[in-house]
């Protein structure tokens, strides 16, 4: 999809579809309060073309509601598409992202290949963030997980034009427009990885894809396997991969800001750690067959980190970032680890003992690979850590497919992440940590065990990771319920979501300010 930015009167633009945002300006409540529809453009021609249908009451301006008018009188466009953003008092850049996405997903199955989206004019909608959200929404909506469908190739919308108003601040709009493209492409890169089935994306191939992405975006890449795991004494990570014919991959990507000098750099070093289980059968504690095919997305945490790194390489924030991705396939096998086995995690300092872990359930494998990933990131000098993982079904039970779970041992670090969510529009709900929960993962025969029983499963998993993050400021994101959309939404395809890319990126950028 090609994207263009123009500062032209919408009525004069020749296009297949001119999409215009409309909202409900009604502030009164109650049964008699009829919608007071407002088009978010000052263009008199567009207003005239939409006047009759707005007066008809057929279109209510609800969020992502659509109405198409053919041969609109007085416009150069062939069609006028109204897209709702709901109550104007509540509308923000995130509503505009969805509206742009809705416009694309409306035209895509109808064979229309050219859309112009009028950048909203409204006092409460900042033009820069809206331009960014518009491009993000369009590119995210244009993506379909159809790589392996021979009947659905080349269905993309070919041109998407953002029509800004001459009164919009050009610098802000241009920057937002350019950033939106980079960010959405990075999120779509993550979605492509998440969509890949286990036979097409092994840990080795994930390493190759990460290295190719790094080369294209100016990042340093190191991809290691079994030997390095043994050398670093990553006993927890290795224990997951030992039951698979596929070797593990330890992927380390480094971004150094412009003018970086290791001797003089005194800023933060951010560590982005991702769970990269390319397929999770559960291992010897095997999962039931129903829906097991979805466990190809158990590498979505690592995809989120790789997507964020792709954007970081292109947006070049002034902060050092290291990403550590721990990738393995969790399989049952003659060599697989067994319940009751004791593993020794990577020691933080050479010569020190690593934490010992009693394996209660081989399906609680994500925390095992992340344990060593977090330790390694700390050893590499990371001053702040963030991890993302499809870690627990318990998190999905707690928060549903609406919010990811967020955890942190440091208020300031989480505060920055909370602010990043405002920009990204992604939803994360913070859940607690606490020593009481640690009691649940104490083992009789080792330091800790890898499951904490029935209650608070997302939290005991987070507390397990906390042992390895230790006192380094750290955020853990449990994205099990967010990595794969089970339902179609008007603005995005069902399937791989690329959740986390935008928020992790904004969190990183907040350290460069
Ligand atoms: N990958 C799963 C978690 C998961 C579940 C992700 C559903 C996405 C959707 C993880 O490795 C797992 O199996 N967790 C277990 C932990 C349990 C054994 C303590 C779970 O949640 O059941
Ligand atoms: Mn599992
Ligand atoms: Zn898993």
XYZ file of C-alpha atoms and ligand atoms in Angstrom:
537
model
C 0.000 0.000 0.000
C 1.396 3.353 -1.054
C 0.689 6.255 1.280
C 0.517 9.913 0.275
C -0.012 13.112 2.185
C -1.681 16.091 0.517
C -2.883 19.459 1.737
C -5.835 19.827 -0.627
C -9.523 20.648 -0.408
C -11.234 17.255 -0.085
C -14.062 18.202 -2.464
C -11.521 18.610 -5.272
C -9.709 15.264 -4.799
C -10.240 12.668 -7.510
C -10.374 9.327 -5.736
C -12.346 6.085 -5.687
C -13.449 6.696 -2.098
C -13.261 9.840 -0.020
C -13.567 8.804 3.626
C -14.722 11.423 6.125
C -15.025 11.037 9.873
C -18.261 11.905 11.617
C -19.102 11.936 15.283
C -21.947 12.632 17.632
C -21.728 16.105 19.167
C -24.776 15.523 21.390
C -23.903 16.133 25.057
C -27.404 15.726 26.460
C -28.287 12.230 27.764
C -31.554 10.329 28.003
C -34.090 8.805 25.609
C -34.895 12.090 23.846
C -31.298 13.020 23.106
C -31.065 12.405 19.338
C -27.551 12.212 17.818
C -26.239 15.587 16.717
C -24.055 14.480 13.813
C -20.957 16.488 13.012
C -18.647 15.908 10.043
C -15.039 16.489 11.097
C -14.171 18.638 8.121
C -14.715 22.293 7.381
C -15.072 21.586 3.659
C -18.378 23.043 2.446
C -18.552 20.720 -0.573
C -18.253 17.571 1.551
C -20.779 18.924 4.031
C -23.286 19.597 1.265
C -22.772 16.129 -0.233
C -23.453 14.459 3.118
C -26.235 16.762 4.319
C -29.223 14.702 3.140
C -28.027 11.400 4.558
C -27.011 12.987 7.855
C -30.475 14.530 8.156
C -32.124 11.168 7.387
C -31.015 9.640 10.686
C -29.840 6.467 8.890
C -26.311 7.042 10.079
C -25.725 7.519 13.816
C -21.996 8.224 13.824
C -21.270 5.319 16.205
C -17.693 4.090 16.538
C -16.639 2.364 13.290
C -20.115 2.679 11.770
C -20.001 3.168 7.983
C -22.242 4.590 5.272
C -21.376 4.766 1.582
C -22.742 7.346 -0.876
C -22.200 6.825 -4.604
C -21.628 9.696 -7.040
C -21.758 12.348 -4.319
C -22.990 15.635 -5.783
C -20.353 18.337 -6.138
C -17.353 16.124 -5.254
C -14.549 14.956 -7.536
C -14.568 11.618 -5.640
C -16.533 8.651 -7.015
C -17.818 7.708 -3.574
C -18.126 9.324 -0.176
C -17.678 7.047 2.842
C -18.752 8.271 6.263
C -17.002 6.603 9.198
C -18.187 7.132 12.767
C -16.020 7.827 15.807
C -18.833 7.866 18.393
C -19.299 10.657 20.929
C -17.058 13.587 20.021
C -16.322 14.349 23.673
C -14.644 10.938 23.949
C -13.085 10.707 20.481
C -9.285 10.803 20.335
C -6.430 9.737 18.069
C -7.230 6.102 18.882
C -10.770 6.493 17.540
C -9.238 7.971 14.390
C -6.870 4.971 14.075
C -9.887 2.661 14.169
C -11.843 4.858 11.752
C -9.029 4.800 9.171
C -8.782 1.039 9.635
C -12.528 0.674 9.226
C -12.399 2.603 5.932
C -9.735 0.230 4.576
C -11.525 -2.910 5.737
C -14.742 -1.580 4.234
C -13.260 -1.116 0.756
C -10.842 -4.064 0.686
C -13.357 -6.892 0.092
C -15.283 -4.677 -2.373
C -12.348 -4.510 -4.764
C -11.768 -0.786 -4.297
C -8.057 -0.032 -4.407
C -7.784 3.704 -3.772
C -8.873 5.596 -0.661
C -8.455 9.183 0.482
C -8.998 9.842 4.171
C -9.785 13.352 5.321
C -7.669 14.141 8.376
C -10.234 15.257 10.977
C -10.560 18.896 11.851
C -11.654 19.192 15.466
C -10.297 21.188 18.368
C -9.925 18.078 20.569
C -8.056 16.031 17.924
C -4.374 16.965 17.691
C -3.346 16.842 14.000
C 0.109 15.236 14.481
C -1.059 12.251 16.565
C -4.118 11.910 14.321
C -2.011 11.829 11.147
C 0.126 9.132 12.734
C -2.896 7.168 13.926
C -4.526 7.438 10.500
C -1.570 5.904 8.689
C -1.166 3.262 11.399
C -4.843 2.360 11.201
C -4.781 2.072 7.415
C -1.651 -0.072 7.185
C -2.719 -2.321 10.055
C -6.138 -2.778 8.450
C -4.661 -3.568 5.052
C -2.860 -6.576 6.511
C -4.524 -9.978 6.251
C -2.931 -13.215 7.458
C -3.320 -14.750 3.990
C 0.295 -15.657 3.188
C -0.676 -19.290 2.649
C -3.958 -18.716 0.796
C -3.512 -19.092 -2.947
C -6.903 -17.451 -3.630
C -6.331 -14.244 -1.726
C -3.126 -12.747 -3.086
C -2.708 -9.085 -4.034
C -5.870 -7.921 -2.335
C -4.166 -4.914 -0.805
C -5.495 -1.410 -1.232
C -2.914 0.200 -3.550
C -3.038 3.864 -2.590
C -4.022 5.546 0.652
C -3.974 9.329 0.694
C -4.268 11.432 3.817
C -5.888 14.754 3.005
C -4.824 17.356 5.549
C -6.285 20.815 5.817
C -4.225 23.879 4.833
C -4.709 25.077 8.410
C -3.171 21.924 9.938
C 0.423 22.421 11.186
C 2.419 20.894 8.318
C 5.465 19.869 10.412
C 3.420 17.944 12.972
C 1.301 16.282 10.324
C 4.301 15.316 8.187
C 6.156 13.843 11.159
C 3.099 11.928 12.352
C 2.466 10.655 8.841
C 6.077 9.408 8.454
C 6.209 7.818 11.922
C 2.859 6.110 11.473
C 4.135 4.267 8.439
C 7.286 3.035 10.217
C 5.377 1.950 13.298
C 2.615 0.118 11.435
C 5.115 -1.649 9.167
C 7.000 -2.791 12.262
C 3.798 -4.053 13.871
C 2.855 -5.868 10.654
C 6.318 -7.457 10.613
C 5.541 -8.821 14.088
C 2.143 -10.048 12.869
C 3.730 -11.885 9.951
C 6.049 -13.705 12.337
C 3.198 -14.579 14.705
C 1.117 -15.929 11.826
C 3.812 -18.381 10.729
C 3.045 -21.980 11.654
C 5.480 -24.017 13.711
C 6.778 -25.948 10.700
C 7.620 -22.740 8.820
C 9.062 -20.788 11.735
C 11.452 -22.827 13.844
C 13.771 -21.129 16.344
C 16.531 -21.270 13.722
C 14.345 -19.556 11.127
C 13.201 -16.958 13.664
C 16.898 -16.214 14.187
C 17.384 -15.795 10.430
C 14.358 -13.514 10.123
C 15.585 -11.418 13.076
C 19.071 -11.141 11.585
C 17.683 -10.063 8.192
C 15.466 -7.454 9.864
C 18.445 -6.204 11.882
C 20.617 -5.866 8.767
C 17.872 -3.882 7.025
C 17.409 -1.520 9.970
C 20.931 -0.798 11.165
C 20.943 -3.081 14.213
C 23.711 -5.442 15.315
C 22.562 -9.080 15.424
C 24.036 -12.137 17.100
C 22.250 -15.463 16.808
C 23.429 -18.345 18.997
C 22.276 -21.868 19.673
C 22.892 -24.929 21.878
C 26.615 -24.376 22.410
C 26.165 -20.824 23.678
C 23.361 -21.917 26.012
C 25.725 -24.450 27.560
C 28.576 -21.940 27.714
C 26.378 -19.409 29.546
C 24.968 -22.211 31.760
C 21.413 -21.377 30.662
C 20.014 -24.522 32.262
C 16.437 -23.245 32.411
C 16.290 -22.195 28.751
C 18.050 -25.368 27.598
C 15.648 -27.596 29.553
C 12.784 -26.450 27.324
C 14.612 -27.048 24.070
C 16.161 -30.403 25.031
C 13.046 -32.319 23.986
C 12.980 -30.979 20.443
C 14.846 -31.938 17.281
C 14.926 -28.206 16.530
C 17.873 -26.423 18.141
C 17.096 -23.341 20.255
C 17.979 -19.809 19.191
C 19.311 -17.109 21.485
C 18.914 -13.896 19.525
C 20.626 -10.708 20.668
C 19.970 -7.473 18.791
C 21.712 -4.249 19.736
C 20.774 -0.693 18.877
C 23.296 2.026 19.594
C 22.190 5.651 19.292
C 23.997 8.087 17.023
C 27.442 9.041 18.332
C 27.406 6.154 20.838
C 30.698 5.575 22.602
C 30.807 2.745 25.119
C 33.422 4.595 27.194
C 31.406 7.761 27.660
C 27.774 6.588 27.424
C 26.074 7.096 30.762
C 22.404 6.851 29.746
C 20.082 3.930 30.410
C 20.466 0.617 28.600
C 17.041 -0.847 27.939
C 16.625 -4.625 27.744
C 13.778 -6.045 25.658
C 13.320 -9.734 26.465
C 10.904 -11.903 24.476
C 9.424 -15.378 24.880
C 9.930 -17.135 21.554
C 8.326 -20.564 21.822
C 7.737 -21.349 18.138
C 5.375 -24.124 19.165
C 4.141 -25.098 22.618
C 2.808 -28.650 22.841
C 3.182 -28.462 26.610
C 5.995 -31.037 26.510
C 5.528 -34.175 28.641
C 2.716 -32.292 30.470
C 1.075 -32.285 27.057
C -1.762 -29.933 26.193
C -5.187 -31.149 25.029
C -5.656 -31.249 21.233
C -8.450 -28.654 21.167
C -7.001 -25.340 19.935
C -3.453 -26.592 20.258
C -2.794 -25.328 16.710
C -2.883 -21.795 18.106
C 0.227 -22.502 20.149
C 2.198 -21.453 17.061
C 1.661 -17.930 18.428
C 3.578 -18.696 21.616
C 6.437 -16.638 20.145
C 4.345 -13.444 20.053
C 6.339 -11.884 22.908
C 9.510 -12.198 20.874
C 7.717 -10.915 17.762
C 6.639 -7.839 19.750
C 10.259 -7.202 20.715
C 11.534 -7.738 17.170
C 8.833 -5.433 15.810
C 9.754 -2.778 18.363
C 13.447 -3.178 17.444
C 12.624 -2.720 13.742
C 10.911 0.579 14.567
C 13.751 1.607 16.906
C 16.288 1.012 14.133
C 14.333 3.316 11.842
C 13.225 6.010 14.316
C 16.650 6.184 16.004
C 15.856 7.265 19.580
C 18.812 8.567 21.645
C 19.046 5.571 23.980
C 20.827 2.216 23.866
C 18.601 -0.843 23.503
C 19.430 -4.553 23.641
C 16.875 -7.198 22.762
C 17.273 -10.771 23.991
C 14.955 -13.306 22.391
C 14.833 -16.843 23.794
C 13.421 -19.180 21.193
C 12.735 -22.900 21.501
C 10.173 -25.514 20.588
C 8.449 -27.199 23.550
C 8.047 -30.862 22.580
C 7.549 -34.235 24.279
C 10.337 -36.647 23.402
C 12.648 -39.303 24.802
C 15.034 -36.510 25.706
C 12.406 -34.078 26.969
C 12.503 -32.841 30.545
C 10.084 -34.473 32.967
C 7.963 -33.248 35.857
C 10.130 -33.540 38.956
C 13.362 -32.725 37.142
C 15.526 -30.053 38.738
C 17.189 -27.468 36.506
C 19.809 -24.871 37.323
C 19.259 -21.435 35.829
C 22.026 -19.217 34.499
C 24.065 -17.587 37.283
C 24.173 -13.798 37.210
C 27.911 -13.761 37.968
C 30.296 -16.408 36.736
C 31.219 -18.744 39.581
C 28.084 -17.953 41.573
C 25.383 -20.622 41.787
C 22.295 -20.248 39.610
C 18.818 -20.616 41.109
C 17.600 -24.226 41.120
C 14.131 -24.896 39.732
C 11.907 -27.894 40.344
C 9.872 -28.592 37.213
C 6.304 -29.320 38.258
C 4.718 -28.855 34.852
C 6.668 -28.849 31.600
C 3.944 -26.651 30.091
C 5.085 -23.741 32.268
C 8.034 -23.351 29.887
C 7.843 -19.650 29.068
C 9.085 -18.583 32.490
C 12.015 -21.003 32.111
C 13.332 -19.503 28.890
C 12.682 -15.959 30.161
C 14.506 -16.636 33.452
C 17.780 -17.045 31.585
C 16.905 -14.298 29.095
C 16.395 -11.787 31.915
C 19.608 -12.825 33.637
C 21.536 -12.531 30.381
C 20.095 -9.072 29.658
C 21.209 -7.934 33.128
C 24.640 -9.426 32.542
C 24.881 -7.492 29.260
C 24.439 -4.287 31.244
C 20.750 -3.524 30.895
C 19.658 -0.982 33.489
C 15.912 -1.369 32.796
C 14.084 -4.457 31.568
C 10.822 -5.154 29.825
C 9.647 -8.618 28.854
C 6.662 -9.739 26.804
C 5.273 -13.244 26.782
C 2.181 -15.287 26.035
C 2.787 -16.614 29.512
C -0.406 -17.804 31.194
C -3.966 -18.843 30.460
C -4.691 -17.463 33.933
C -4.029 -13.936 32.661
C -6.650 -14.452 29.948
C -9.104 -15.697 32.581
C -8.436 -12.583 34.675
C -8.533 -9.884 31.993
C -10.175 -11.445 28.951
C -9.110 -10.601 25.396
C -9.228 -6.881 26.219
C -6.244 -6.013 28.414
C -2.782 -7.513 28.677
C -1.473 -8.014 32.208
C 1.268 -5.625 33.342
C 3.609 -6.147 36.317
C 6.508 -4.154 37.660
C 8.913 -3.915 40.584
C 9.496 -0.196 40.061
C 6.957 2.658 40.113
C 8.950 5.093 37.991
C 9.603 2.521 35.287
C 5.966 1.467 35.179
C 4.902 5.106 35.217
C 6.775 5.648 31.975
C 5.104 2.606 30.493
C 1.699 3.826 31.598
C 2.353 7.107 29.787
C 3.447 5.149 26.698
C 0.055 3.418 26.629
C -1.613 6.812 26.200
C 0.309 7.264 22.958
C 0.026 3.689 21.675
C -3.647 3.178 22.481
C -2.923 -0.391 23.619
C -4.594 -1.656 26.784
C -2.606 -3.075 29.686
C -4.005 -3.519 33.190
C -1.528 -3.590 36.046
C -1.687 -6.573 38.391
C 0.141 -6.874 41.714
C 3.310 -8.621 42.759
C 3.994 -9.489 46.405
C 6.037 -11.716 48.704
C 2.871 -13.607 49.664
C 2.702 -14.941 46.117
C 6.343 -16.028 46.291
C 5.297 -18.534 48.972
C 3.326 -20.368 46.285
C 6.414 -21.058 44.169
C 8.771 -22.188 46.944
C 9.914 -25.760 46.380
C 10.620 -28.411 49.019
C 13.641 -29.695 47.162
C 14.913 -26.735 45.109
C 14.963 -22.922 45.368
C 11.723 -22.449 43.440
C 9.272 -24.462 41.384
C 7.859 -23.556 38.001
C 4.155 -23.516 38.893
C 2.327 -22.003 41.828
C -0.943 -23.890 41.917
C -4.421 -22.835 40.921
C -4.752 -19.344 42.368
C -3.314 -16.184 40.888
C -1.533 -18.040 38.089
C -0.561 -14.923 36.142
C 0.921 -13.403 39.308
C 2.886 -16.437 40.457
C 4.331 -16.642 36.926
C 5.323 -12.970 37.196
C 6.855 -13.588 40.629
C 8.904 -16.405 39.111
C 10.329 -13.919 36.587
C 10.839 -11.364 39.380
C 13.410 -13.717 40.927
C 15.535 -13.282 37.794
C 14.881 -9.588 37.151
C 15.812 -9.200 40.816
C 16.230 -5.531 41.697
C 16.726 -4.254 38.178
C 13.733 -2.042 37.302
C 11.536 -4.353 35.251
C 8.178 -4.616 33.530
C 6.540 -7.905 32.603
C 3.744 -8.034 30.022
C 1.575 -11.140 29.868
C 0.062 -10.911 26.382
C -1.494 -14.404 26.237
C -4.982 -12.977 25.639
C -3.918 -10.218 23.261
C -1.496 -11.781 20.781
C -4.174 -13.413 18.641
C -7.569 -11.862 17.938
C -10.207 -14.586 17.864
C -12.866 -12.228 16.484
C -12.942 -9.955 13.466
C -13.011 -6.270 14.347
C -14.189 -3.608 11.865
C -10.692 -2.094 11.713
C -8.363 -5.090 11.898
C -8.297 -8.689 10.694
C -8.696 -11.540 13.116
C -5.529 -13.464 13.853
C -2.080 -12.143 14.779
C -2.363 -8.719 16.438
C 1.225 -7.517 16.818
C 0.191 -6.393 20.288
C 2.909 -4.684 22.290
C 5.036 -3.283 19.467
C 3.667 0.254 19.756
C 3.731 0.463 23.566
C 7.191 -1.035 23.948
C 8.479 1.372 21.302
C 6.942 4.384 23.097
C 8.354 3.219 26.419
C 11.801 3.081 24.808
C 11.334 6.518 23.254
C 10.363 7.968 26.643
C 13.957 7.380 27.800
C 15.341 9.371 24.895
C 13.446 12.554 25.755
N 1.795 -20.630 26.199
C 1.050 -20.979 27.347
C 0.104 -19.885 27.819
C -1.023 -19.509 26.894
C -2.286 -20.012 27.097
C -0.833 -18.608 25.890
C -3.320 -19.635 26.277
C -1.869 -18.227 25.066
C -3.124 -18.743 25.272
C 2.000 -21.273 28.492
O 3.217 -21.803 28.150
C 1.324 -22.282 29.366
O 1.109 -23.364 28.915
N 1.008 -21.881 30.583
C 0.341 -22.743 31.506
C 0.999 -22.586 32.842
C 0.551 -23.593 33.861
C 1.049 -24.967 33.477
C 1.070 -23.198 35.199
C -1.123 -22.340 31.577
O -1.420 -21.140 31.510
O -1.959 -23.235 31.650
Mn 3.196 -23.891 27.934
Zn 3.903 -21.365 26.302
